Coordinates of C-alpha atoms in Angstrom, one line a residue:
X53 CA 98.7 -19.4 54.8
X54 CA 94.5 -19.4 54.4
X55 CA 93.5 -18.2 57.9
X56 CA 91.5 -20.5 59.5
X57 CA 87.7 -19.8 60.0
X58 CA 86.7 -19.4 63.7
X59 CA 83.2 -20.1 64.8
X60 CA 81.3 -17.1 65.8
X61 CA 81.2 -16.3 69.4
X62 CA 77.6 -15.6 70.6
X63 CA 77.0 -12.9 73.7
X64 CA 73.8 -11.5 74.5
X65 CA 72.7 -12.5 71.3
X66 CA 75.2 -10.4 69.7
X67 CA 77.9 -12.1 67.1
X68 CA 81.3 -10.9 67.7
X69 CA 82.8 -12.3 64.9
X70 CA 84.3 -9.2 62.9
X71 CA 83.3 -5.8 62.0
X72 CA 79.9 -4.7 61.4
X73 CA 80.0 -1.7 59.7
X74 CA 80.6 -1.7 56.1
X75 CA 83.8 0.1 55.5
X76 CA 83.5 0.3 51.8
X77 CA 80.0 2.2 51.6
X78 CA 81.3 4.4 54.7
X79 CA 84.0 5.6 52.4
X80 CA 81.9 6.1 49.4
X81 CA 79.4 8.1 51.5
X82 CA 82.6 10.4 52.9
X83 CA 83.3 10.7 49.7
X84 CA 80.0 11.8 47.4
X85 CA 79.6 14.4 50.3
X86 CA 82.8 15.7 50.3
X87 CA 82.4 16.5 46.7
X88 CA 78.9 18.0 47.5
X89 CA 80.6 20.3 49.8
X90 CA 83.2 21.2 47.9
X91 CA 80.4 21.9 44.9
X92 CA 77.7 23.4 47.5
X93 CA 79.7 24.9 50.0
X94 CA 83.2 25.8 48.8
X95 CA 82.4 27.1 45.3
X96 CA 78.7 27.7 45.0
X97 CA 77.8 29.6 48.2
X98 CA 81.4 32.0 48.4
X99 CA 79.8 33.1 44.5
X100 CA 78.6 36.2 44.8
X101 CA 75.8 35.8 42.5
X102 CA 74.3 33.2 44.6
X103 CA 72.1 34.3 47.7
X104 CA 73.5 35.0 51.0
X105 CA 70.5 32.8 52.3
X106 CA 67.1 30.8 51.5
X107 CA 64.7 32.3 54.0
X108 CA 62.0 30.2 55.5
X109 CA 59.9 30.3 58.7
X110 CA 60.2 27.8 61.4
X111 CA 57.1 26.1 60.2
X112 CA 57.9 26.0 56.3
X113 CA 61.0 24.7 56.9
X114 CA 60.1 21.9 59.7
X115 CA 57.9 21.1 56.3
X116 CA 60.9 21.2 53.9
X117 CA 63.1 19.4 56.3
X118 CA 62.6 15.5 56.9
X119 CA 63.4 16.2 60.9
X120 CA 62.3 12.8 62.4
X121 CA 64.4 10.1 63.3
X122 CA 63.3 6.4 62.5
X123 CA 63.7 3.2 64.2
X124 CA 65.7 2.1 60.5
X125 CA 68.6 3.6 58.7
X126 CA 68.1 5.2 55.4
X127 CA 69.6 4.9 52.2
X128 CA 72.7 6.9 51.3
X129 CA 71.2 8.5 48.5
X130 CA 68.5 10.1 50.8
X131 CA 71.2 10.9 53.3
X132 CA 72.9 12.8 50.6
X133 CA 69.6 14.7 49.5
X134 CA 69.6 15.9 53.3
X135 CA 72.4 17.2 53.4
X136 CA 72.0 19.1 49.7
X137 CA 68.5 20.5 51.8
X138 CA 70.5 21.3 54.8
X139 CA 72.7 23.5 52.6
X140 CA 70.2 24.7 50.8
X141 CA 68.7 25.9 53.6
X142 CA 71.4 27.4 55.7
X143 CA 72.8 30.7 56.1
X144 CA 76.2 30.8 53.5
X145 CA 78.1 32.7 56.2
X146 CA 80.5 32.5 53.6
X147 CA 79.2 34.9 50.9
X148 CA 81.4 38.5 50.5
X149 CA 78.2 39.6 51.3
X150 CA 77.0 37.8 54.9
X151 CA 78.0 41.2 57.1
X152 CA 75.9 39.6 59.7
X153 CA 77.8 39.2 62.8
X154 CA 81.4 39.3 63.9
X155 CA 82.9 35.9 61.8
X156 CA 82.7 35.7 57.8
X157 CA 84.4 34.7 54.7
X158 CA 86.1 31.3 54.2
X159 CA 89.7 30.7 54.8
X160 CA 90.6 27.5 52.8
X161 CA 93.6 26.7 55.0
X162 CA 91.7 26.6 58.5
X163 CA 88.9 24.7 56.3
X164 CA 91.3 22.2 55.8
X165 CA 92.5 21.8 59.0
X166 CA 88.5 21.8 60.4
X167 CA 88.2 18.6 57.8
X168 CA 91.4 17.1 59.5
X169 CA 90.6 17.4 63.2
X170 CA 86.7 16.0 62.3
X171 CA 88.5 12.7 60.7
X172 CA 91.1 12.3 63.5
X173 CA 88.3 13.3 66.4
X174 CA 91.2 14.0 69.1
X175 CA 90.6 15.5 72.7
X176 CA 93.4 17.6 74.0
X177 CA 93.9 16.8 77.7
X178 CA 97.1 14.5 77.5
X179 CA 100.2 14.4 75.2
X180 CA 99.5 10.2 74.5
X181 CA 96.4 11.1 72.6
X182 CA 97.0 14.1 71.6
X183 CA 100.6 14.6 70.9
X184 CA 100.6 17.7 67.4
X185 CA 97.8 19.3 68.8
X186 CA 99.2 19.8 72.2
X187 CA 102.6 21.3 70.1
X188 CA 101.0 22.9 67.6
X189 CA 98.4 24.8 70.5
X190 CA 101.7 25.5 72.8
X191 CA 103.4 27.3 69.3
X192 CA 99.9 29.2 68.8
X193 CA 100.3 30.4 72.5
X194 CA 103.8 31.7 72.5
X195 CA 103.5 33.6 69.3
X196 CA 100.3 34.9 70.9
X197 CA 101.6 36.1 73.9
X198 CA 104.6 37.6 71.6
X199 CA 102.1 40.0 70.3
X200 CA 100.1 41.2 73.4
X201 CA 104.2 41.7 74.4
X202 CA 104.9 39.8 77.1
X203 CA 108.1 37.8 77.8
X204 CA 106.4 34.9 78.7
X205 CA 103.1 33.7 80.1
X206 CA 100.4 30.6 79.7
X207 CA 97.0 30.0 78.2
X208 CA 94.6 27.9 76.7
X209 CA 91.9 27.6 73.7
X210 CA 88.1 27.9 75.0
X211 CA 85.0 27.7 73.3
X212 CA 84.2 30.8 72.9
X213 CA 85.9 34.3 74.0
X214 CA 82.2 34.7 76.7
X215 CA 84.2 30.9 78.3
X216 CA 87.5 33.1 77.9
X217 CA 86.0 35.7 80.0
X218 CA 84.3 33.3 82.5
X219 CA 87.9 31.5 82.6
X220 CA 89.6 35.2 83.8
X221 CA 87.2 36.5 86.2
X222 CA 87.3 33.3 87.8
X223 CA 90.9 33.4 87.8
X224 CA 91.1 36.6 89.1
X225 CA 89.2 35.5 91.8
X226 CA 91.2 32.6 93.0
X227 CA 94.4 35.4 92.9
X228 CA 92.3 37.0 95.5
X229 CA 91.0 34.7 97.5
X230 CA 92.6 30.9 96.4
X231 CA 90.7 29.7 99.5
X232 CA 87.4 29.8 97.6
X233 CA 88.5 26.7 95.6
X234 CA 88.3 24.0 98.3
X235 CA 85.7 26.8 100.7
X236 CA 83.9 27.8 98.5
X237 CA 82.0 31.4 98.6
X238 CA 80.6 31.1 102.2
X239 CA 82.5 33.6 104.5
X240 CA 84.0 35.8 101.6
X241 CA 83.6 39.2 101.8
X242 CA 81.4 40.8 99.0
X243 CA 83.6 40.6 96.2
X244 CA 82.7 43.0 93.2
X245 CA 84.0 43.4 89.6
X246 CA 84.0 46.9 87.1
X247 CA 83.7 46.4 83.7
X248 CA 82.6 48.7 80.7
X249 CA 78.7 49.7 80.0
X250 CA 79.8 48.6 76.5
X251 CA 81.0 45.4 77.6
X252 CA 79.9 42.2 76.2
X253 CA 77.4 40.4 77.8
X254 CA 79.5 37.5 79.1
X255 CA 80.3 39.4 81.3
X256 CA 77.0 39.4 83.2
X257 CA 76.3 35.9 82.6
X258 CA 79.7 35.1 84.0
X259 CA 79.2 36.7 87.7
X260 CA 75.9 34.5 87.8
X261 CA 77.2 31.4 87.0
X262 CA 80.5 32.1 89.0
X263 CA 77.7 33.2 92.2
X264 CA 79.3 36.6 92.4
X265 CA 76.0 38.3 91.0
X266 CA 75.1 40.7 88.3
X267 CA 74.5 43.3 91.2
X268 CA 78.2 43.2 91.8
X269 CA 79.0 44.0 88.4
X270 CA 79.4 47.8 88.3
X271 CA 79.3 49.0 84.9
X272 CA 81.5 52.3 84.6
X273 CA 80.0 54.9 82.2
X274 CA 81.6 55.4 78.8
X275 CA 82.3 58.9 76.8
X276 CA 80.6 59.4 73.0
X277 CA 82.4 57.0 71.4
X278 CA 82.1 54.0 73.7
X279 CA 85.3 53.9 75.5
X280 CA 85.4 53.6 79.6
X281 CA 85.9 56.7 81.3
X282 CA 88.9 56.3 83.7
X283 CA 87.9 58.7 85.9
X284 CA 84.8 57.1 86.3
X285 CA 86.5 53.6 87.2
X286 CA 88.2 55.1 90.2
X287 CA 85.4 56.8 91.6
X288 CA 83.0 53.6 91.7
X289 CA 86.3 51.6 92.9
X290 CA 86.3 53.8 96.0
X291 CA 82.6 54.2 96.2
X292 CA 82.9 50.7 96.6
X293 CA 85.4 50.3 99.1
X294 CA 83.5 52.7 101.4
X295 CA 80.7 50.6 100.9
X296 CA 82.4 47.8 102.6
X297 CA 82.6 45.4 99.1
X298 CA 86.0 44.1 97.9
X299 CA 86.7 44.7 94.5
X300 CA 88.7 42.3 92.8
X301 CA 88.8 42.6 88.7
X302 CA 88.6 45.2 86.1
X303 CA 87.3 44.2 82.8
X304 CA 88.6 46.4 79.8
X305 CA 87.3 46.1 75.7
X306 CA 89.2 46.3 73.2
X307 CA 87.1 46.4 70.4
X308 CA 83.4 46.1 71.7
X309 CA 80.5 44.6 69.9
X310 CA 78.5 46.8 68.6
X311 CA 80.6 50.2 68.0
X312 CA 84.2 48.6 67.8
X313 CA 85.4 50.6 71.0
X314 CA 88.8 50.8 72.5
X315 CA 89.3 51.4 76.0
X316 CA 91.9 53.4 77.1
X317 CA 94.1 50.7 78.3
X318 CA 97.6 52.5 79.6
X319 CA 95.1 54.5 82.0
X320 CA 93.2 51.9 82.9
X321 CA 96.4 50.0 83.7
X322 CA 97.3 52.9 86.0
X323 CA 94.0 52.6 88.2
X324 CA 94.3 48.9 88.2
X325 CA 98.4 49.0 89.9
X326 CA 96.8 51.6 92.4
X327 CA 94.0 49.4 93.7
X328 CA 95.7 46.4 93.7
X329 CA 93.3 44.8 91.1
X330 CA 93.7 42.2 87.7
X331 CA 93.0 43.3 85.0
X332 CA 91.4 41.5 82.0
X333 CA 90.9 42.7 78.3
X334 CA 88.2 41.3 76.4
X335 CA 90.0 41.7 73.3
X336 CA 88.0 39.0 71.3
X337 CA 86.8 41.3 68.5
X338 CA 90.0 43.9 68.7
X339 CA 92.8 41.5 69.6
X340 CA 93.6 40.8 65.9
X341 CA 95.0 44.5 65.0
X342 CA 97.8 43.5 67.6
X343 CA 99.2 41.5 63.8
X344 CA 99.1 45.4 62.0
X345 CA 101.7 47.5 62.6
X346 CA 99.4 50.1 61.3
X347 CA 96.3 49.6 64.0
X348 CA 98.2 47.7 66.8
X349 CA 98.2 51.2 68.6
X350 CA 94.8 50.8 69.1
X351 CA 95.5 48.7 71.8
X352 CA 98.5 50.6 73.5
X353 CA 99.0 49.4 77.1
X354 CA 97.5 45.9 76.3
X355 CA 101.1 43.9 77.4
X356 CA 100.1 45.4 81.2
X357 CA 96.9 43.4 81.0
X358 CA 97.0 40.3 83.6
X359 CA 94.4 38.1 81.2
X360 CA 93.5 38.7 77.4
X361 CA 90.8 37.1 75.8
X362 CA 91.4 36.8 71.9
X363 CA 89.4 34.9 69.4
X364 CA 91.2 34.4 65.8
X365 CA 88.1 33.3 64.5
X366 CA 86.8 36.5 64.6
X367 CA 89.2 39.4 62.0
X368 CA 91.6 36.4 61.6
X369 CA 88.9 33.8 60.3
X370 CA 90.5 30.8 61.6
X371 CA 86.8 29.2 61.8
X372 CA 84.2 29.1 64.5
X373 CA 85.2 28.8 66.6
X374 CA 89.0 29.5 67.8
X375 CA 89.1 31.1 71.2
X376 CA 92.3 31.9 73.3
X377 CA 92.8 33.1 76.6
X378 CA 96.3 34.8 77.6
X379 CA 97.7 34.8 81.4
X380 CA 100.7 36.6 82.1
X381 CA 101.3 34.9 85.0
X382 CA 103.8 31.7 84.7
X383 CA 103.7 29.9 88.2
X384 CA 100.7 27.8 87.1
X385 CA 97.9 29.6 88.0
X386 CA 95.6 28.4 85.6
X387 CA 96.4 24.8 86.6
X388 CA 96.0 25.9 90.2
X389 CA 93.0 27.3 89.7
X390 CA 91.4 24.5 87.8
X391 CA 93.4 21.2 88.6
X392 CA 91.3 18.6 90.0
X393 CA 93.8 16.4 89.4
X394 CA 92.3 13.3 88.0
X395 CA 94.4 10.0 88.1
X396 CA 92.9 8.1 85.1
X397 CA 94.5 10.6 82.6
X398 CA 97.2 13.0 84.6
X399 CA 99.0 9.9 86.3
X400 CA 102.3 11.3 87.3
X401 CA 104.5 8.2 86.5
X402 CA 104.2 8.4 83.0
X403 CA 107.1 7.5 80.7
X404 CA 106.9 10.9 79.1
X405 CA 107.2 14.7 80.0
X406 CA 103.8 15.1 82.0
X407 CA 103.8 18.7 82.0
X408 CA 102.7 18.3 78.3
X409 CA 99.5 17.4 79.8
X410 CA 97.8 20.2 79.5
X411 CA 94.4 19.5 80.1
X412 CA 94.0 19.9 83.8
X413 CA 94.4 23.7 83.6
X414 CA 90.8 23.4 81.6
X415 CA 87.3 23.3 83.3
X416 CA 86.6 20.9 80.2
X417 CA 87.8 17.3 79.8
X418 CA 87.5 16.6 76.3
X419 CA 88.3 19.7 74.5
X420 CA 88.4 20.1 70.6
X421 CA 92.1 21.3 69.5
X422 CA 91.4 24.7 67.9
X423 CA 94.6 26.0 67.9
X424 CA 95.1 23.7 64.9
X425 CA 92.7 26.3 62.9
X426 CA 94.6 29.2 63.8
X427 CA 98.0 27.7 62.9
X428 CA 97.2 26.2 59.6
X429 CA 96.2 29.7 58.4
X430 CA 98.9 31.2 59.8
X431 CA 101.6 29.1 58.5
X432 CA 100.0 29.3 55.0
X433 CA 99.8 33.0 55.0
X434 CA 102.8 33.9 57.4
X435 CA 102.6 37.1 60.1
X436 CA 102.2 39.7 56.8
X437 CA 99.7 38.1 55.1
X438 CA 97.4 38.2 58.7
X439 CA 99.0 41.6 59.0
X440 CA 97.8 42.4 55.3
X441 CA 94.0 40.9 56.0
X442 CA 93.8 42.9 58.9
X443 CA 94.8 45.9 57.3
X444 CA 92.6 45.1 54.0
X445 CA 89.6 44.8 56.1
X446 CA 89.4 48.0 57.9
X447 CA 90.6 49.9 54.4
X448 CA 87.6 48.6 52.8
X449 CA 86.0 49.5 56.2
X450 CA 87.4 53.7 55.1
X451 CA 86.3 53.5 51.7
X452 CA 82.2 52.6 52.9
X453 CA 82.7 55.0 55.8
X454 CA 83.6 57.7 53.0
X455 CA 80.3 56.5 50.7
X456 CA 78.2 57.3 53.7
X457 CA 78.9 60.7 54.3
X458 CA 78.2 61.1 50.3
X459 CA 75.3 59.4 49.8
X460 CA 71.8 61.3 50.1
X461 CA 69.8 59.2 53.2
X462 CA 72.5 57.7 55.0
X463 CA 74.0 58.9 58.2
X464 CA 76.7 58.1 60.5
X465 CA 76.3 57.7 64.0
X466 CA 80.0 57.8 64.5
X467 CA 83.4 58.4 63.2
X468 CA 84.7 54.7 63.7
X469 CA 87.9 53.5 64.7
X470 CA 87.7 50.2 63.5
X471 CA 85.9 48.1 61.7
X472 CA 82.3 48.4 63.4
X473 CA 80.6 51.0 60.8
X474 CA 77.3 51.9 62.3
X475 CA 74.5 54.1 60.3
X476 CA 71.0 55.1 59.9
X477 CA 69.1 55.0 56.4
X478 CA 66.4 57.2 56.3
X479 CA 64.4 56.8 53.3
X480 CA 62.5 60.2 51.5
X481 CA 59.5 60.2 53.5
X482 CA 61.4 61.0 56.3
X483 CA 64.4 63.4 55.1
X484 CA 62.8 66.9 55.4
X485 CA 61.1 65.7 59.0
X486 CA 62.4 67.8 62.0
X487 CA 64.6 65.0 64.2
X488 CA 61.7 65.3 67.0
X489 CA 60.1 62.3 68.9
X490 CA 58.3 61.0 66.2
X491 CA 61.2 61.4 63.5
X492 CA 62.9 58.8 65.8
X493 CA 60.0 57.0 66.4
X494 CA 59.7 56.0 62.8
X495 CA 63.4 55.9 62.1
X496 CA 63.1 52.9 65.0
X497 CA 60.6 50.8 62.2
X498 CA 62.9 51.1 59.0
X499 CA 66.2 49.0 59.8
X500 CA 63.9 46.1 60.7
X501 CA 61.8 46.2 57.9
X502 CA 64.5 46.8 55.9
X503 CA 66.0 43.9 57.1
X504 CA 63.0 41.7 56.6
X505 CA 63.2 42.2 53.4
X506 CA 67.0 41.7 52.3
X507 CA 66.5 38.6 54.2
X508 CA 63.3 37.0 52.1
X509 CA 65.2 38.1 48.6
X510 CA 68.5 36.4 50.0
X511 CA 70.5 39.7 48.6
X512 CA 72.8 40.0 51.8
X513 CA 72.9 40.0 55.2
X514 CA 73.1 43.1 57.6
X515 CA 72.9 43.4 61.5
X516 CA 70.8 46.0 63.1
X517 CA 70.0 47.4 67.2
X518 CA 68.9 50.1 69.3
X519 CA 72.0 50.9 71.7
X520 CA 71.7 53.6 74.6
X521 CA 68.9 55.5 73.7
X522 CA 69.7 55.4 69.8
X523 CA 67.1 54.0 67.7
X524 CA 67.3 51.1 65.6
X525 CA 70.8 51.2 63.4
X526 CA 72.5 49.0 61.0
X527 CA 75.4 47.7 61.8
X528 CA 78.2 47.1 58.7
X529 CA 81.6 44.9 59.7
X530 CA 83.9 43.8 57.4
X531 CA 86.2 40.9 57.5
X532 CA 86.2 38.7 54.9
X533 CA 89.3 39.1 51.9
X534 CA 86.9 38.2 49.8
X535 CA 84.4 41.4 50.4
X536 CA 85.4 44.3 47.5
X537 CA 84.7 47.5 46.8
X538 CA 82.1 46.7 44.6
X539 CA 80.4 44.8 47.7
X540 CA 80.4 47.9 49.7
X541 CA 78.4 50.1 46.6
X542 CA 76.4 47.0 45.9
X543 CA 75.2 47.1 50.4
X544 CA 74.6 51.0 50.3
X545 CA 72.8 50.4 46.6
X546 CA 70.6 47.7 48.3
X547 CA 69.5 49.3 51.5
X548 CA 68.1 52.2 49.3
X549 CA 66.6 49.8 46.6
X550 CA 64.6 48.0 49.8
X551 CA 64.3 51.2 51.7
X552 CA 63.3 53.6 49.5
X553 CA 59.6 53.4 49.5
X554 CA 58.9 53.3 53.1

């Protein structure tokens, strides 16, 4: 049968008649820049010969880059030379030798998967529209939990591990007080938190937004190597108390930023079960050597932890980003903390299990399902092939630690424990200079300069900071499978090529 042809129906001037959009030159746009990815992205910018990035100021490149947005479409040829720029132009955080932050390297499998939720575009909130992501993120969970070594427990994936951290101390606070959730904070008594002066910063930002305060964040002192002193803890815990405040949370590290820190957890534990308190481990950046039987001991005592922030996009690189945060508790509490119960998606009369709708125990509605990431990799690689990245990383980690000490104008500030690798360079002018003020005053100029300058030539990428009184320091973490030996000799080679004259 010839379908018949209907007139077109006329609405605000609008014909309805069919689709708009033309399907055919949709699909052959997907599919010229799916090839430029693959031949940009995927095999070009992972090629260690290639730069790490194209460096150009704000103003050059607002020049380079065709920013503005017209009142007509362009062509698809044009759209394809913007994304070639965009490319171009970008960071490769990909490249064995982007040491820049805490992510890097390119796992193919969680690629994949990224390129799979983008063309599906779900939200996990409710089992209808989301049905394998809602399975695949309760899997992720229970194998999670498995490792921190609890029998059970709940969670959910965040954006981000500083949204983790907001997500416990908010928790933590509703334990104490569950009033405060219809009340709010008026009447409450001042309610005050402890967390490490090496903690990350979300930790600060979280007590603001949460109206707790930064003032009633007490930061407990740490030893030489970073880690929290216990004794410490107690004594601001009472100090508190006598103070009249009420404390409610103690925030451990396991693994912090910028010196790869463990805190000691079992002790920590100890003070926590004392006082009555919860106790959360921000183990965003550590939480992956739970998968090594070799390094898990860093972070002995972590299964007494009430809350444990993790992000496998971090060691694990199941792509930025892929954020979880652990509860022991299993009476609900994250869905009594959160719920607001909205009858448009969590109707109760549904013909299916509704406690596979998961999404009230989220501050967020839509939410992007990142577990998928995480799960992809790990079935492609299994629990010894994480295991064996993990273990890979912080032996390449050794072998530059071991460079250092030989090499003529580098020196560590610290023996590390994981894969954080901080060091100074100090190039000739400065070697036979008695370390007096102005030694360290012009030690302070040379990681940024040198910095500047590996950036402009696009050779790699290298973090540096002052931290507690030290003076500007480079910062070295590994992660990537894909970083060798070689890479190491080639970064330590580099700094003093740049450095050397200064």
């Amino acid at each position: 049968m010839v379908p018949s042809k209907k007139s077109a129906v006329l609405v605000d001037g609008v014909i309805l008649n069919g689709p708009t959009t033309d399907a055919k030159a949709g699909e052959k746009f997907v599919e010229e820049a799916c090839r430029l990815i693959m031949e940009e992205v995927v095999l070009k910018a992972t090629d260690v010969n290639e730069k790490v990035c194209e460096w150009r100021s704000p103003e050059q490149l607002k020049q380079l880059l065709d920013l503005e947005m017209r009142d007509t479409g362009e062509p698809h040829h044009r759209l394809l030379e913007l994304c070639q720029d965009v490319i171009r132009y970008s960071v490769k955080t990909n490249h064995p030798r982007f040491f820049n932050q805490l992510y890097a390297g390119l796992d193919y499998y969680s690629l994949v998967a990224r390129f799979m939720i983008e063309a599906l575009n779900p939200s996990v909130y409710t089992y209808e529209v989301s049905p394998v992501f809602l399975l695949v993120e309760e899997a992720v969970l229970k194998k999670m939990i498995e490792f921190i070594g609890w029998k059970e427990g709940d969670g959910i994936f965040n954006p981000g591990g500083s949204v983790s951290n907001m997500y416990a101390m908010n928790l933590a606070r509703y334990k104490y007080c569950p009033d405060i959730k219809e009340k709010g904070l008026s009447g409450l008594p001042r309610l005050i938190l402890f967390t490490s002066a090496e903690c990350h910063y979300s930790m600060k930002k979280a007590a603001s937004f949460l109206g707790i305060g930064t003032d009633n964040v007490c930061f407990v002192e740490t030893d030489g190597r970073g880690k929290m002193i216990p004794d410490e803890l107690e004594r601001q815990i009472w100090q508190a108390r006598k103070e009249g405040a009420a404390p409610f949370l103690v925030c451990a590290t396991s693994g912090t930023t910028v010196l790869g820190a463990f805190d000691p957890l079992d002790e920590i534990a100890d003070i926590c079960e004392r006082h009555g308190l919860w106790l959360h481990v921000d183990a965003s950046w550590g939480g992956s050597a739970l998968l090594s039987r070799k390094h898990r001991k860093l972070l002995h005592g972590i299964h007494r932890a009430d809350s444990v922030a993790w992000n496998p996009h971090k060691m694990l690189m199941a792509g930025i980003q892929c954020c979880a945060l652990l509860v022991k508790d299993k009476s609900d509490l994250l869905k009594k903390c959160y719920s607001a119960k909205a009858s448009y998606l969590f109707q109760q009369d549904k013909f299916y299990d509704v406690s596979y709708d998961t999404g009230d125990k989220s501050i967020q509605c839509s939410r992007r399902p990142d577990a998928f990431k995480f799960w992809m990799t790990w079935k492609a690689l299994g629990t010894s092939g994480l295991e064996e990245r993990v273990n890979r990383a912080l032996a390449v980690s050794r072998y530059l630690v071991e460079e250092i000490k030989k090499r003529e104008g580098f020196k560590l500030l610290l023996e590390p424990e994981y894969a954080n690798i901080c060091f100074w360079y100090i190039p000739p002018s400065l070697r036979e200079m008695e370390e007096g003020p102005e030694f360290w005053a012009k030690l302070n100029l040379v990681a940024p300069a040198i910095k500047e300058r590996m950036m402009k030539k696009g050779s790699l990428m290298l973090s540096y900071q002052p931290h507690r009184g030290k003076v500007n320091f480079f910062r070295q973490v590994v992660i990537s499978p894909q970083v060798s030996r070689e890479d190491m000799d080639f970064l330590l080679d580099e700094i003093d090529l740049l450095g050397r004259d200064m």
